[in-house]
C-alpha cells in the first residue's frame, strides 16, 4: 500500500537519534552510570554483592534495565558473576569474600537523575512530540504510521511505541484500518465540531470552579497582554493569548479528570495555529473582544457571567475555526514526520 | 464612468482558462487604456494562489470560492456604490429556480455583514462583482447515445452506469467532481443525501468508496482539470460521456465531434463567477481595478463569453452587444438563423441548431444544486485525492 516506507527507513540508520530530540537518559544508562561511578569512587567496595532484585528496588525500576546495566558493568570488568541472581564488585578472577550489604544505606545519590523526570515512563517522554506530529499531518490527508520507523526515529522499543499510539488512539486522533495499520487523518469538520461541543460543555463549568483561585492581578496581567497584542496575530502570539485564557484561567482547577477531559478537545487550537503558520495571521478581533469580556466578568467577581461569555466565545470560535479548516483544504504537499507515509 | 489615465496602469488578473480568454483581455485593454496581465491557472491552482499569495494578483476572477478567500483575508470588500449596474445583476434567487434546489446562487456569500461575515443580506459592501453564471451537465456523443441507453431521458446516473463502462471521464476538481458523483448516485437510487450541496463525512466516505471501486474496475477512462483536456478525451481519448463545460461542447462541435450537453431530468449543477479585489490592492491600481469591475458589467465582455455558452450577469446589457440571431440562439432558445461564431471567430453553431436545454430561463430555472465549498471541504479534498490516485 505504501511504497515509500522502506526507502524512508533506509535513510535513518537504526538507533541513530534525531538531532533535535533532547532525550533524557534511559533507565539502564542511569543504573550503569551510577553504579559504575560508585565502584570507581570506592563507595561500593570490592566484594559488595549486587543482586538484580536489590538494585531494581534501590532505583525503583524493573529488572530488565538493571540486568542490562549489570551486564555492561561486567563487560567493563568492574563486576563479575557471583551466582545466577547476582554479581560481585571487582574484576573477574579475583577471589573476594562476598560482602552482603543494605544498598539503601549507601549514599549513591540516585535522586538527582530520578528527580529531573528521567524516570518518567518511556511513553511519556515522547508522547507529546508524537501527538503534535500526528496532529500536524491530519488535516492534510490520510497517513499510515510506520511503527518500525517510529521506533527508529525516537530510538525506543515497539512496546513503548504501541503504548504511545494506543493513548493517541484513545484521544480519537488515529485509528486502525482493516489491515491493522495505524492511520491518521483526514480531519473532518464534524470531528472539529465535536471537540468544540465538548469544550462548550466543559470549559464554562471549569471556569466557574477556577474563578475563586484567580487573583485580580493574575487576570489583569492577562487582560493587559490582550490589549497590547497586535491586530494580526502570529502563531506564537495567538498561542500566548489562547493559553492566557484557556489554560491559565480555565484549567486553574484541582480536578485532574476535568482537566484531562478538556485537554482531550484541544484540537481546535491546533487548527488555528496551523492556519496562522501556513495561511495568514489571525485577525485579533473578534477573539480579543471575546476574551476581554471573560476577563472583565472575572474581575467583577461574576463567574457565572464569565462562564456565559466563555461559552459564547467558544461557539463563535467554532464557526471561525471551521472556516479556517476549509481554507487548509487548498494546501497539498506539507512536510510530515518521516514515519508518516501518505496512503493515497 | 470610465476614467482615463495618463500612464496606463497594469492590472494582474488571476483566473481560469475558460474565462480569461484573449478576446476579453484585448477588449479590456482597448476600452480602458490599462494593461491587463492575465494569470491563467486551473481552478484549484488559482484558488491556491489566491489564498497563499494575495500580493501576486490585483483581481481574482473566481468561481464559488468567495467564502474561502474571505476567510484567508485574500480579498477586500467592494463598495457597491462605485459599481454602475449593480442593481441589474441577475442573482437567480431561490424563488426563481426549481423548488428542490440546494445551495446558494451568486447572492449566497455576496454581502459583508457588520460582524465581518458574508451573507445574502444586502449591504453596501460586497465580496465580489458577479459576472457570469450558467449550468453544467454531462456531455455525450450524439451518435452512440441511443445505442447505449435507448430513448431514456438524460440522467446524471449515466456517469456511473455500467452501460457506459470504460467510456466515462470526470472533472478532477474535487468540488465539482463530488457534486456530480453525488447527483449520479442519488439519481440512480444508490444513495440518498441529507443535503447534496453540503455532504457530511459518512456521505463523502460512501461516495469515495463507490468511486474508488468503479475506478479500479476500469469504469473511468480519464479525468480532466481544464476544458482542453476534456476536449482531447472526447476527440481522441475514447470518452463518450463526461462532465463537460459549455465552451468545450462548442469547440468540439467545431472539430466535428458532435457532442450534446445533456438536460438531465434531475436538473443541472449551477455555477457562477465573479470578480474579487485582492486585499493588497490600493491607490491608482485600485482605481483601475474598479474601472475593470465596472467594465465587466457594461455588457461587452458578457456578450463575448455568451458566444461560448455562458450567461452574463447583466444579460440585457450584453444583449446590446449581440446580434439578434445570437441573442435568439444563446438566450431565447430559438433555432439559429445562420452560422454563429464563438469568441475566437470560429463557427460553432450551424443554421437550424437549437441550444440543448432551451432558453436562458428554462435552463437556469433547472438548477438542482449550486457549486459550493462544503463544510467538509478539507475532508472531501483528501478523500477525492485518494480516489484520483487509486
Coordinates of C-alpha atoms in Angstrom, one line a residue, chain B residues 12-390:
Chain B
X12 CA -2.9 41.5 -12.9
X13 CA -5.9 39.3 -13.2
X14 CA -5.9 35.7 -11.9
X15 CA -8.5 33.2 -13.2
X16 CA -9.2 30.1 -15.2
X17 CA -8.6 29.2 -18.8
X18 CA -12.3 29.4 -19.7
X19 CA -12.9 33.0 -18.6
X20 CA -9.5 34.7 -19.1
X21 CA -9.5 34.4 -22.9
X22 CA -7.5 36.6 -25.2
X23 CA -10.5 38.4 -26.8
X24 CA -11.6 39.6 -23.3
X25 CA -8.1 40.8 -22.4
X26 CA -7.7 42.7 -25.7
X27 CA -11.2 44.3 -25.4
X28 CA -10.5 45.4 -21.8
X29 CA -7.1 47.0 -22.8
X30 CA -8.7 48.9 -25.7
X31 CA -11.7 50.1 -23.7
X32 CA -10.0 51.0 -20.5
X33 CA -6.5 52.1 -21.5
X34 CA -5.0 49.7 -19.0
X35 CA -2.6 46.9 -19.4
X36 CA -4.2 43.6 -18.4
X37 CA -1.9 40.8 -17.5
X38 CA -3.8 37.5 -17.3
X39 CA -2.6 34.9 -14.9
X40 CA -4.3 31.7 -16.1
X41 CA -4.5 28.6 -14.0
X42 CA -6.8 25.6 -13.5
X43 CA -9.4 26.2 -10.8
X44 CA -7.6 24.5 -7.9
X45 CA -4.3 26.2 -8.6
X46 CA -6.0 29.5 -8.9
X47 CA -7.6 29.3 -5.5
X48 CA -4.4 28.1 -4.0
X49 CA -2.6 31.1 -5.4
X50 CA -5.4 33.4 -4.2
X51 CA -5.1 32.1 -0.7
X52 CA -1.3 31.8 -0.3
X53 CA -0.2 34.8 -2.4
X54 CA -2.7 37.6 -2.4
X55 CA 0.0 40.1 -3.3
X56 CA 0.6 38.3 -6.6
X57 CA -2.6 39.5 -8.3
X58 CA -4.9 42.5 -8.2
X59 CA -8.1 40.9 -9.3
X60 CA -9.2 37.3 -9.0
X61 CA -11.9 36.1 -11.4
X62 CA -13.1 33.3 -9.2
X63 CA -15.9 30.9 -9.1
X64 CA -17.6 29.6 -5.9
X65 CA -14.5 30.2 -3.7
X66 CA -15.6 33.5 -2.2
X67 CA -16.1 32.4 1.4
X68 CA -12.8 30.6 1.3
X69 CA -10.7 33.5 0.1
X70 CA -12.6 35.8 2.5
X71 CA -11.6 33.5 5.4
X72 CA -8.0 33.7 4.3
X73 CA -8.2 37.5 4.1
X74 CA -7.1 37.5 0.5
X75 CA -9.7 39.9 -0.7
X76 CA -11.1 43.3 0.3
X77 CA -14.8 44.4 0.3
X78 CA -16.1 46.1 -2.8
X79 CA -18.0 49.4 -2.5
X80 CA -21.2 48.6 -4.4
X81 CA -21.9 52.4 -4.7
X82 CA -19.0 52.5 -7.1
X83 CA -20.3 49.8 -9.3
X84 CA -22.7 51.1 -12.1
X85 CA -25.2 48.4 -13.0
X86 CA -25.0 46.7 -9.6
X87 CA -28.8 46.7 -9.3
X88 CA -29.2 45.0 -12.7
X89 CA -27.2 41.9 -11.8
X90 CA -29.2 38.6 -12.2
X91 CA -28.8 36.7 -8.9
X92 CA -31.1 33.7 -9.6
X93 CA -32.5 33.6 -6.0
X94 CA -34.3 30.6 -4.6
X95 CA -37.8 31.7 -5.9
X96 CA -36.6 31.8 -9.5
X97 CA -35.4 28.1 -9.7
X98 CA -36.8 24.7 -9.0
X99 CA -38.1 24.2 -5.5
X100 CA -35.8 21.2 -4.7
X101 CA -32.7 23.3 -5.5
X102 CA -29.9 23.1 -3.0
X103 CA -27.3 25.7 -2.0
X104 CA -26.9 29.4 -2.8
X105 CA -26.5 31.1 -6.1
X106 CA -24.3 34.2 -6.5
X107 CA -26.1 36.1 -3.7
X108 CA -25.2 33.5 -1.0
X109 CA -22.0 35.0 0.4
X110 CA -22.3 38.3 -1.5
X111 CA -22.6 40.9 1.2
X112 CA -20.3 41.8 4.1
X113 CA -22.2 42.0 7.4
X114 CA -21.4 44.1 10.4
X115 CA -19.8 41.1 12.3
X116 CA -17.3 40.6 9.4
X117 CA -19.1 37.6 7.9
X118 CA -20.5 37.2 4.4
X119 CA -24.2 36.6 3.9
X120 CA -27.0 37.2 1.4
X121 CA -28.5 40.1 3.3
X122 CA -27.8 43.2 1.3
X123 CA -25.3 45.8 2.5
X124 CA -23.2 48.4 0.6
X125 CA -20.1 46.3 0.7
X126 CA -19.8 43.2 -1.4
X127 CA -17.3 40.3 -1.6
X128 CA -17.4 40.2 -5.4
X129 CA -19.0 41.6 -8.5
X130 CA -20.9 38.7 -10.1
X131 CA -20.0 38.5 -13.8
X132 CA -21.2 35.2 -15.3
X133 CA -23.3 32.2 -14.5
X134 CA -24.5 29.1 -16.1
X135 CA -25.5 25.4 -15.7
X136 CA -23.5 22.3 -16.4
X137 CA -24.4 18.7 -17.1
X138 CA -22.7 15.7 -18.6
X139 CA -22.0 15.8 -22.3
X140 CA -22.2 12.8 -24.6
X141 CA -21.5 11.8 -28.2
X142 CA -24.8 12.1 -30.0
X143 CA -24.4 9.2 -32.3
X144 CA -23.9 6.5 -29.7
X145 CA -26.4 7.7 -27.1
X146 CA -29.4 5.7 -28.5
X147 CA -27.3 2.6 -28.9
X148 CA -26.4 2.6 -25.2
X149 CA -29.4 4.0 -23.4
X150 CA -32.2 4.0 -26.0
X151 CA -34.9 6.6 -25.5
X152 CA -34.3 7.1 -21.8
X153 CA -34.3 10.7 -20.7
X154 CA -30.9 12.3 -19.9
X155 CA -29.7 11.5 -16.4
X156 CA -26.8 12.2 -14.1
X157 CA -26.9 8.5 -13.2
X158 CA -25.2 7.6 -16.5
X159 CA -21.9 8.9 -15.2
X160 CA -21.7 5.7 -13.0
X161 CA -23.9 3.5 -15.1
X162 CA -22.3 0.1 -16.2
X163 CA -23.7 0.6 -19.7
X164 CA -21.1 3.4 -20.2
X165 CA -18.3 1.4 -18.6
X166 CA -14.9 2.4 -19.8
X167 CA -16.2 5.4 -21.8
X168 CA -16.6 7.9 -18.9
X169 CA -14.5 10.8 -17.8
X170 CA -14.9 13.2 -14.8
X171 CA -13.7 16.6 -13.8
X172 CA -10.8 16.3 -11.4
X173 CA -11.8 19.5 -9.4
X174 CA -13.0 18.0 -6.1
X175 CA -15.8 20.5 -5.5
X176 CA -17.3 19.9 -9.0
X177 CA -16.5 16.2 -9.1
X178 CA -18.1 15.3 -5.8
X179 CA -21.3 17.1 -6.6
X180 CA -21.6 15.4 -10.0
X181 CA -20.8 12.0 -8.4
X182 CA -23.4 12.6 -5.7
X183 CA -26.0 13.6 -8.3
X184 CA -25.2 10.4 -10.2
X185 CA -25.6 8.2 -7.1
X186 CA -28.7 10.0 -6.0
X187 CA -30.5 9.7 -9.3
X188 CA -29.5 6.0 -9.7
X189 CA -31.0 5.4 -6.3
X190 CA -27.7 4.1 -4.8
X191 CA -27.5 6.7 -2.1
X192 CA -29.7 9.4 -0.5
X193 CA -28.2 12.6 0.8
X194 CA -29.4 14.8 3.5
X195 CA -28.1 17.9 1.7
X196 CA -26.4 17.2 -1.6
X197 CA -24.8 20.7 -1.6
X198 CA -23.2 20.1 1.9
X199 CA -22.3 16.5 2.2
X200 CA -21.2 15.1 5.6
X201 CA -18.3 12.8 6.4
X202 CA -20.2 9.5 6.0
X203 CA -21.7 10.6 2.7
X204 CA -18.3 11.6 1.4
X205 CA -16.9 8.2 2.5
X206 CA -19.7 6.3 0.8
X207 CA -19.2 8.2 -2.5
X208 CA -15.4 7.8 -2.3
X209 CA -15.6 4.1 -1.8
X210 CA -18.0 3.6 -4.7
X211 CA -15.9 5.8 -6.9
X212 CA -12.7 4.0 -6.0
X213 CA -14.2 0.6 -6.7
X214 CA -15.5 1.9 -10.0
X215 CA -12.1 3.3 -10.9
X216 CA -10.4 0.0 -10.1
X217 CA -12.7 -2.0 -12.4
X218 CA -12.0 0.5 -15.2
X219 CA -15.2 2.4 -15.4
X220 CA -13.4 5.7 -15.9
X221 CA -11.3 6.5 -19.0
X222 CA -9.9 9.7 -17.7
X223 CA -10.0 12.9 -15.6
X224 CA -9.5 16.5 -16.7
X225 CA -8.6 19.7 -15.0
X226 CA -9.5 22.2 -17.7
X227 CA -11.5 22.4 -20.9
X228 CA -8.9 21.5 -23.4
X229 CA -8.1 18.3 -21.6
X230 CA -11.8 17.4 -21.6
X231 CA -11.9 18.0 -25.3
X232 CA -8.9 15.8 -26.0
X233 CA -10.5 13.0 -24.0
X234 CA -13.6 13.1 -26.3
X235 CA -11.9 13.8 -29.6
X236 CA -9.1 11.2 -29.3
X237 CA -9.4 9.5 -26.0
X238 CA -12.4 7.3 -26.5
X239 CA -14.5 9.1 -23.9
X240 CA -18.2 9.1 -24.9
X241 CA -19.8 10.6 -21.7
X242 CA -18.2 13.1 -19.3
X243 CA -18.7 16.1 -17.2
X244 CA -18.1 18.9 -19.5
X245 CA -18.3 22.7 -19.7
X246 CA -20.1 24.7 -22.3
X247 CA -17.1 26.1 -24.2
X248 CA -15.8 22.6 -24.7
X249 CA -19.1 21.4 -26.2
X250 CA -19.0 24.1 -28.8
X251 CA -15.3 23.8 -29.5
X252 CA -15.7 20.0 -30.0
X253 CA -18.5 20.6 -32.5
X254 CA -16.2 22.8 -34.5
X255 CA -13.9 19.9 -34.9
X256 CA -16.6 17.6 -36.0
X257 CA -17.2 15.8 -32.7
X258 CA -21.0 16.0 -32.3
X259 CA -21.4 16.4 -28.5
X260 CA -24.7 17.0 -26.8
X261 CA -24.9 18.9 -23.5
X262 CA -27.4 16.8 -21.7
X263 CA -30.5 18.2 -19.9
X264 CA -30.8 15.7 -17.0
X265 CA -34.2 15.1 -15.6
X266 CA -32.7 15.7 -12.1
X267 CA -31.7 19.2 -13.0
X268 CA -28.4 21.0 -13.6
X269 CA -25.3 21.9 -11.5
X270 CA -25.4 25.6 -11.3
X271 CA -22.3 27.8 -11.2
X272 CA -21.4 31.5 -11.1
X273 CA -18.3 33.5 -11.3
X274 CA -17.3 36.9 -10.0
X275 CA -14.5 39.4 -9.7
X276 CA -12.8 39.9 -6.3
X277 CA -10.3 42.6 -5.3
X278 CA -7.0 41.4 -3.7
X279 CA -6.7 42.7 -0.2
X280 CA -3.4 44.2 -1.2
X281 CA -4.6 46.5 -4.0
X282 CA -4.6 50.2 -3.3
X283 CA -4.1 53.6 -4.8
X284 CA -4.1 54.1 -8.6
X285 CA -4.2 50.3 -9.2
X286 CA -7.3 50.1 -7.0
X287 CA -9.0 52.8 -9.1
X288 CA -8.1 51.0 -12.3
X289 CA -9.5 47.8 -10.7
X290 CA -12.8 49.5 -10.1
X291 CA -12.9 50.6 -13.7
X292 CA -12.3 47.0 -14.7
X293 CA -15.1 45.7 -12.4
X294 CA -17.5 48.3 -13.9
X295 CA -16.4 47.3 -17.4
X296 CA -17.4 43.7 -16.7
X297 CA -21.0 44.8 -16.2
X298 CA -21.2 47.1 -19.2
X299 CA -22.3 44.2 -21.4
X300 CA -19.3 43.8 -23.8
X301 CA -17.4 41.0 -22.0
X302 CA -20.7 39.4 -21.2
X303 CA -21.6 39.3 -24.9
X304 CA -18.2 37.9 -25.8
X305 CA -18.5 35.0 -23.3
X306 CA -22.2 34.4 -24.2
X307 CA -20.8 33.1 -27.5
X308 CA -19.3 30.2 -25.7
X309 CA -22.5 29.4 -23.8
X310 CA -22.1 31.5 -20.6
X311 CA -24.7 33.9 -19.3
X312 CA -23.8 37.5 -18.5
X313 CA -24.6 38.8 -15.0
X314 CA -26.3 41.7 -16.8
X315 CA -28.0 39.9 -19.7
X316 CA -29.8 42.9 -21.1
X317 CA -26.6 44.9 -21.3
X318 CA -24.9 42.0 -23.0
X319 CA -27.8 41.9 -25.5
X320 CA -27.0 45.3 -26.8
X321 CA -23.6 43.9 -27.9
X322 CA -25.0 40.7 -29.5
X323 CA -26.7 40.4 -32.9
X324 CA -30.3 39.5 -32.7
X325 CA -29.7 36.0 -34.1
X326 CA -27.0 35.5 -31.4
X327 CA -29.4 36.5 -28.7
X328 CA -32.1 34.3 -30.1
X329 CA -29.8 31.2 -30.1
X330 CA -27.9 31.7 -26.9
X331 CA -30.6 33.2 -24.7
X332 CA -34.0 32.8 -26.3
X333 CA -33.7 29.1 -27.1
X334 CA -34.6 29.6 -30.8
X335 CA -33.1 27.9 -33.8
X336 CA -30.0 29.6 -35.2
X337 CA -30.9 31.7 -38.2
X338 CA -27.4 31.3 -39.7
X339 CA -23.9 30.3 -38.7
X340 CA -22.8 31.7 -35.4
X341 CA -19.2 32.2 -34.2
X342 CA -17.5 31.6 -30.9
X343 CA -15.4 34.3 -29.1
X344 CA -12.4 33.5 -31.3
X345 CA -14.4 33.7 -34.6
X346 CA -14.7 30.0 -35.2
X347 CA -18.0 28.8 -36.5
X348 CA -19.6 26.8 -33.6
X349 CA -23.3 26.8 -34.4
X350 CA -24.9 25.8 -37.7
X351 CA -28.2 27.2 -39.1
X352 CA -31.1 25.4 -37.5
X353 CA -29.2 24.3 -34.4
X354 CA -31.2 24.7 -31.1
X355 CA -29.4 25.1 -27.8
X356 CA -29.6 21.9 -25.7
X357 CA -31.9 22.5 -22.7
X358 CA -33.6 25.5 -24.3
X359 CA -33.7 29.2 -23.3
X360 CA -31.8 31.1 -20.6
X361 CA -34.8 31.0 -18.2
X362 CA -35.6 27.3 -18.9
X363 CA -32.1 26.2 -18.3
X364 CA -31.3 28.4 -15.3
X365 CA -34.6 27.6 -13.6
X366 CA -33.5 23.9 -13.6
X367 CA -30.6 24.4 -11.2
X368 CA -30.7 21.4 -8.9
X369 CA -27.6 22.2 -6.9
X370 CA -25.2 25.1 -6.9
X371 CA -21.4 24.7 -6.8
X372 CA -20.1 25.2 -3.4
X373 CA -17.3 24.8 -1.0
X374 CA -18.8 22.4 1.6
X375 CA -18.3 22.5 5.3
X376 CA -16.3 19.2 4.9
X377 CA -14.2 20.7 2.0
X378 CA -11.0 19.7 3.7
X379 CA -12.1 16.1 4.3
X380 CA -13.6 15.9 0.8
X381 CA -10.4 17.1 -0.9
X382 CA -8.3 14.5 0.9
X383 CA -10.8 11.6 0.0
X384 CA -11.1 12.9 -3.5
X385 CA -7.3 12.8 -3.9
X386 CA -7.4 9.1 -2.7
X387 CA -9.9 8.4 -5.5
X388 CA -7.8 10.1 -8.2
X389 CA -4.7 8.2 -7.0
X390 CA -6.5 4.8 -6.6

